[in-house]
Tab-separated table of N, CA and C in Angstrom:
chain	number	residue	atom	x	y	z
A	114	UNK	N	-9.146	4.851	-15.461
A	114	UNK	CA	-9.906	5.001	-16.489
A	114	UNK	C	-11.540	5.358	-16.226
A	115	UNK	N	-11.899	4.756	-15.134
A	115	UNK	CA	-13.276	5.131	-14.677
A	115	UNK	C	-13.446	6.499	-14.455
A	116	UNK	N	-12.433	7.043	-13.615
A	116	UNK	CA	-12.549	8.450	-13.158
A	116	UNK	C	-12.577	9.341	-14.370
A	117	UNK	N	-11.903	8.919	-15.499
A	117	UNK	CA	-11.830	9.929	-16.625
A	117	UNK	C	-13.239	10.236	-17.113
A	118	UNK	N	-14.393	9.332	-16.965
A	118	UNK	CA	-15.646	9.546	-17.352
A	118	UNK	C	-16.570	10.037	-16.338
A	119	UNK	N	-16.064	10.217	-15.024
A	119	UNK	CA	-16.716	10.672	-13.962
A	119	UNK	C	-17.058	12.099	-13.977
A	120	UNK	N	-18.116	12.658	-14.168
A	120	UNK	CA	-18.349	14.079	-14.203
A	120	UNK	C	-18.032	14.809	-12.941
A	121	UNK	N	-18.075	14.252	-11.834
A	121	UNK	CA	-17.703	14.788	-10.514
A	121	UNK	C	-16.052	15.072	-10.477
A	122	UNK	N	-15.510	14.169	-10.956
A	122	UNK	CA	-14.011	14.014	-11.031
A	122	UNK	C	-13.486	15.066	-11.944
A	123	UNK	N	-14.147	15.209	-13.238
A	123	UNK	CA	-13.881	16.172	-14.132
A	123	UNK	C	-13.971	17.669	-13.662
A	124	UNK	N	-15.220	17.866	-12.946
A	124	UNK	CA	-15.441	19.208	-12.339
A	124	UNK	C	-14.504	19.500	-11.262
A	125	UNK	N	-14.133	18.471	-10.516
A	125	UNK	CA	-13.173	18.828	-9.431
A	125	UNK	C	-11.777	19.347	-10.000
A	126	UNK	N	-11.286	18.609	-11.040
A	126	UNK	CA	-10.095	18.889	-11.647
A	126	UNK	C	-10.169	20.065	-12.334
A	127	UNK	N	-11.246	20.532	-13.009
A	127	UNK	CA	-11.355	21.703	-13.647
A	127	UNK	C	-11.347	22.884	-12.622
A	128	UNK	N	-11.790	22.719	-11.361
A	128	UNK	CA	-11.875	23.737	-10.285
A	128	UNK	C	-10.428	23.754	-9.626
A	129	UNK	N	-9.831	22.583	-9.451
A	129	UNK	CA	-8.551	22.464	-8.637
A	129	UNK	C	-7.401	22.825	-9.402
A	130	UNK	N	-7.195	22.488	-10.665
A	130	UNK	CA	-5.829	22.713	-11.367
A	130	UNK	C	-5.610	24.056	-11.516
A	131	UNK	N	-6.535	24.992	-11.934
A	131	UNK	CA	-6.123	26.505	-12.096
A	131	UNK	C	-5.501	27.109	-10.709
A	132	UNK	N	-5.739	26.520	-9.619
A	132	UNK	CA	-5.262	27.057	-8.323
A	132	UNK	C	-3.612	26.899	-8.309
A	133	UNK	N	-3.157	26.014	-9.170
A	133	UNK	CA	-1.735	25.627	-9.092
A	133	UNK	C	-0.970	26.216	-10.389
A	134	UNK	N	-1.727	26.783	-11.188
A	134	UNK	CA	-1.125	27.220	-12.387
A	134	UNK	C	-0.853	28.702	-12.413
A	135	UNK	N	0.451	29.166	-12.387
A	135	UNK	CA	0.639	30.631	-12.358
A	135	UNK	C	0.550	31.113	-13.892
A	136	UNK	N	-0.394	32.029	-14.068
A	136	UNK	CA	-0.483	32.474	-15.402
A	136	UNK	C	0.764	33.115	-15.957
A	137	UNK	N	1.651	33.777	-15.188
A	137	UNK	CA	2.798	34.416	-15.594
A	137	UNK	C	3.934	33.494	-16.082
A	138	UNK	N	3.925	32.381	-15.272
A	138	UNK	CA	5.127	31.431	-15.525
A	138	UNK	C	4.584	30.094	-16.101
A	139	UNK	N	3.397	30.101	-16.740
A	139	UNK	CA	2.892	28.864	-17.310
A	139	UNK	C	3.760	28.358	-18.417
A	140	UNK	N	3.899	27.081	-18.321
A	140	UNK	CA	4.793	26.596	-19.423
A	140	UNK	C	4.101	25.612	-20.354
A	141	UNK	N	2.689	25.775	-20.499
A	141	UNK	CA	2.046	24.954	-21.387
A	141	UNK	C	1.572	23.612	-20.935
A	142	UNK	N	2.037	22.597	-21.774
A	142	UNK	CA	1.704	21.219	-21.282
A	142	UNK	C	2.528	20.668	-20.333
A	143	UNK	N	3.654	21.352	-20.129
A	143	UNK	CA	4.589	20.596	-19.060
A	143	UNK	C	4.108	20.816	-17.577
A	144	UNK	N	3.227	21.968	-17.379
A	144	UNK	CA	2.730	22.175	-16.082
A	144	UNK	C	1.394	21.061	-15.851
A	145	UNK	N	0.681	20.818	-16.951
A	145	UNK	CA	-0.273	19.796	-16.763
A	145	UNK	C	0.128	18.506	-16.700
A	146	UNK	N	1.253	18.243	-17.509
A	146	UNK	CA	1.779	17.038	-17.307
A	146	UNK	C	2.262	16.636	-15.936
A	147	UNK	N	3.037	17.570	-15.397
A	147	UNK	CA	3.558	17.406	-14.037
A	147	UNK	C	2.449	17.242	-12.962
A	148	UNK	N	1.460	17.870	-13.168
A	148	UNK	CA	0.231	17.808	-12.251
A	148	UNK	C	-0.554	16.390	-12.534
A	149	UNK	N	-0.483	15.890	-13.856
A	149	UNK	CA	-1.048	14.641	-13.888
A	149	UNK	C	-0.281	13.439	-13.513
A	150	UNK	N	1.045	13.670	-13.568
A	150	UNK	CA	2.000	12.675	-13.094
A	150	UNK	C	1.869	12.576	-11.546
A	151	UNK	N	1.800	13.745	-10.860
A	151	UNK	CA	1.504	13.958	-9.450
A	151	UNK	C	0.368	13.210	-9.007
A	152	UNK	N	-0.683	13.371	-9.775
A	152	UNK	CA	-1.982	12.778	-9.368
A	152	UNK	C	-1.904	11.224	-9.497
A	153	UNK	N	-1.238	10.885	-10.621
A	153	UNK	CA	-1.106	9.483	-10.892
A	153	UNK	C	-0.267	8.779	-9.742
A	154	UNK	N	0.816	9.413	-9.368
A	154	UNK	CA	1.620	8.824	-8.413
A	154	UNK	C	0.818	8.640	-6.918
A	155	UNK	N	0.187	9.754	-6.677
A	155	UNK	CA	-0.667	9.787	-5.464
A	155	UNK	C	-1.664	8.707	-5.433
A	156	UNK	N	-2.445	8.584	-6.542
A	156	UNK	CA	-3.462	7.609	-6.843
A	156	UNK	C	-2.867	6.152	-6.652
A	157	UNK	N	-1.663	5.886	-7.345
A	157	UNK	CA	-1.027	4.656	-7.009
A	157	UNK	C	-0.729	4.344	-5.763
A	158	UNK	N	-0.110	5.161	-4.887
A	158	UNK	CA	0.144	5.004	-3.635
A	158	UNK	C	-1.093	4.799	-2.574
A	159	UNK	N	-2.048	5.536	-2.906
A	159	UNK	CA	-3.346	5.272	-2.187
A	159	UNK	C	-3.744	3.951	-2.491
A	160	UNK	N	-3.875	3.436	-3.617
A	160	UNK	CA	-4.293	2.124	-4.150
A	160	UNK	C	-3.382	1.097	-3.421
A	161	UNK	N	-2.233	1.205	-3.426
A	161	UNK	CA	-1.202	0.313	-2.904
A	161	UNK	C	-1.451	0.262	-1.390
A	162	UNK	N	-1.573	1.331	-0.769
A	162	UNK	CA	-1.748	1.264	0.668
A	162	UNK	C	-3.149	0.649	1.065
A	163	UNK	N	-4.155	0.986	0.409
A	163	UNK	CA	-5.438	0.364	0.634
A	163	UNK	C	-5.456	-1.048	0.409
A	164	UNK	N	-4.702	-1.450	-0.626
A	164	UNK	CA	-4.675	-3.016	-0.891
A	164	UNK	C	-3.850	-3.636	0.141
A	165	UNK	N	-2.722	-3.107	0.513
A	165	UNK	CA	-1.857	-3.920	1.387
A	165	UNK	C	-2.597	-3.879	2.953
A	166	UNK	N	-3.199	-2.831	3.226
A	166	UNK	CA	-3.881	-2.784	4.555
A	166	UNK	C	-5.126	-3.765	4.383
A	167	UNK	N	-5.780	-3.868	3.389
A	167	UNK	CA	-6.918	-4.742	3.192
A	167	UNK	C	-6.415	-6.171	3.270
A	168	UNK	N	-5.227	-6.561	2.654
A	168	UNK	CA	-4.570	-7.755	2.698
A	168	UNK	C	-4.181	-8.138	4.151
A	169	UNK	N	-3.646	-7.195	4.941
A	169	UNK	CA	-3.156	-7.590	6.182
A	169	UNK	C	-4.432	-7.726	7.247
A	170	UNK	N	-5.523	-7.069	7.016
A	170	UNK	CA	-6.656	-7.242	7.898
A	170	UNK	C	-7.358	-8.519	7.466
A	171	UNK	N	-7.348	-8.934	6.082
A	171	UNK	CA	-7.830	-10.204	5.829
A	171	UNK	C	-7.091	-11.285	6.463
A	172	UNK	N	-5.934	-11.274	6.380
A	172	UNK	CA	-5.000	-12.352	6.961
A	172	UNK	C	-5.306	-12.405	8.386
A	173	UNK	N	-5.439	-11.419	9.164
A	173	UNK	CA	-5.673	-11.423	10.444
A	173	UNK	C	-7.024	-12.124	10.904
A	174	UNK	N	-8.110	-11.772	9.969
A	174	UNK	CA	-9.434	-12.215	10.266
A	174	UNK	C	-9.314	-13.838	9.860
A	175	UNK	N	-8.644	-14.073	8.795
A	175	UNK	CA	-8.650	-15.529	8.527
A	175	UNK	C	-7.958	-16.334	9.579
A	176	UNK	N	-7.038	-15.758	10.306
A	176	UNK	CA	-6.131	-16.463	11.408
A	176	UNK	C	-6.931	-16.715	12.555
A	177	UNK	N	-8.170	-15.850	12.839
A	177	UNK	CA	-8.851	-16.136	14.019
A	177	UNK	C	-10.249	-16.698	13.710
A	178	UNK	N	-10.466	-17.810	14.026
A	178	UNK	CA	-11.695	-18.515	13.476
A	178	UNK	C	-13.002	-18.021	14.314
A	179	UNK	N	-12.711	-17.495	15.472
A	179	UNK	CA	-13.824	-16.915	16.175
A	179	UNK	C	-14.431	-15.711	15.372
A	180	UNK	N	-13.522	-14.670	14.990
A	180	UNK	CA	-13.935	-13.550	14.208
A	180	UNK	C	-14.569	-14.044	12.873
A	181	UNK	N	-13.854	-14.945	12.217
A	181	UNK	CA	-14.387	-15.649	11.004
A	181	UNK	C	-15.922	-16.024	11.033
A	182	UNK	N	-16.166	-16.843	12.056
A	182	UNK	CA	-17.522	-17.265	12.223
A	182	UNK	C	-18.399	-16.130	12.716
A	183	UNK	N	-17.944	-15.121	13.427
A	183	UNK	CA	-18.935	-14.078	13.679
A	183	UNK	C	-19.286	-13.276	12.409
A	184	UNK	N	-18.172	-13.115	11.392
A	184	UNK	CA	-18.488	-12.291	10.178
A	184	UNK	C	-19.539	-13.141	9.429
A	185	UNK	N	-19.108	-14.465	9.259
A	185	UNK	CA	-20.142	-15.344	8.505
A	185	UNK	C	-21.650	-15.246	9.096
A	186	UNK	N	-21.887	-15.233	10.275
A	186	UNK	CA	-23.177	-15.275	10.988
A	186	UNK	C	-23.764	-13.887	10.733
A	187	UNK	N	-22.979	-12.770	10.745
A	187	UNK	CA	-23.505	-11.371	10.474
A	187	UNK	C	-23.741	-11.388	9.026
A	188	UNK	N	-22.947	-11.831	8.030
A	188	UNK	CA	-23.321	-11.709	6.529
A	188	UNK	C	-24.598	-12.678	6.299
A	189	UNK	N	-24.736	-13.795	6.906
A	189	UNK	CA	-25.914	-14.618	6.781
A	189	UNK	C	-27.199	-13.914	7.337
A	190	UNK	N	-27.058	-13.136	8.348
A	190	UNK	CA	-28.189	-12.330	8.894
A	190	UNK	C	-28.588	-11.345	7.919
A	191	UNK	N	-27.664	-10.601	7.289
A	191	UNK	CA	-27.820	-9.740	6.322
A	191	UNK	C	-28.651	-10.198	5.132
A	192	UNK	N	-28.118	-11.408	4.628
A	192	UNK	CA	-28.737	-12.107	3.496
A	192	UNK	C	-30.107	-12.443	3.869
A	193	UNK	N	-30.488	-13.036	4.910
A	193	UNK	CA	-31.658	-13.455	5.293
A	193	UNK	C	-32.573	-12.019	5.348
A	194	UNK	N	-32.125	-11.048	5.969
A	194	UNK	CA	-32.844	-9.837	6.148
A	194	UNK	C	-33.303	-9.345	4.649
A	195	UNK	N	-32.289	-9.322	3.770
A	195	UNK	CA	-32.461	-8.730	2.357
A	195	UNK	C	-33.445	-9.716	1.789
A	196	UNK	N	-33.443	-11.026	1.926
A	196	UNK	CA	-34.426	-11.880	1.288
A	196	UNK	C	-35.745	-11.643	1.948
A	197	UNK	N	-35.786	-11.457	3.107
A	197	UNK	CA	-37.197	-11.050	3.726
A	197	UNK	C	-37.692	-9.782	3.148
A	198	UNK	N	-36.876	-8.916	3.121
A	198	UNK	CA	-37.291	-7.435	2.604
A	198	UNK	C	-37.697	-7.667	1.241
A	199	UNK	N	-37.043	-8.459	0.396
A	199	UNK	CA	-37.543	-8.726	-1.031
A	199	UNK	C	-38.757	-9.391	-1.150
A	200	UNK	N	-39.012	-10.315	-0.243
A	200	UNK	CA	-40.127	-11.270	-0.341
A	200	UNK	C	-41.423	-10.227	0.143
A	201	UNK	N	-41.059	-9.424	1.010
A	201	UNK	CA	-42.281	-8.638	1.503
A	201	UNK	C	-42.603	-7.508	0.547
A	202	UNK	N	-41.659	-7.061	-0.176
A	202	UNK	CA	-41.876	-5.854	-0.950
A	202	UNK	C	-42.541	-6.220	-2.483
A	203	UNK	N	-42.615	-7.573	-2.635
A	203	UNK	CA	-43.354	-8.040	-3.958
A	203	UNK	C	-44.776	-8.202	-3.622
């Protein structure tokens, strides 16, 4: 739904769709429906893959306390740095 209102995505699809539509054999909405379903399926599998990969990596990070502590310290340093930058900028 968010992509629907994204002007970059709209321009991309407006430029990309005509490449796959043969004007001589164009079947109206069937062609566009098939392309929309293809994009929806590819988007679903991309989201599923990224979610599963993120879950797998998160489990691995939680299983190793050394890495967990290192990430917490790095995140803390970033927060302190952002706080200092905010204090200095005012």
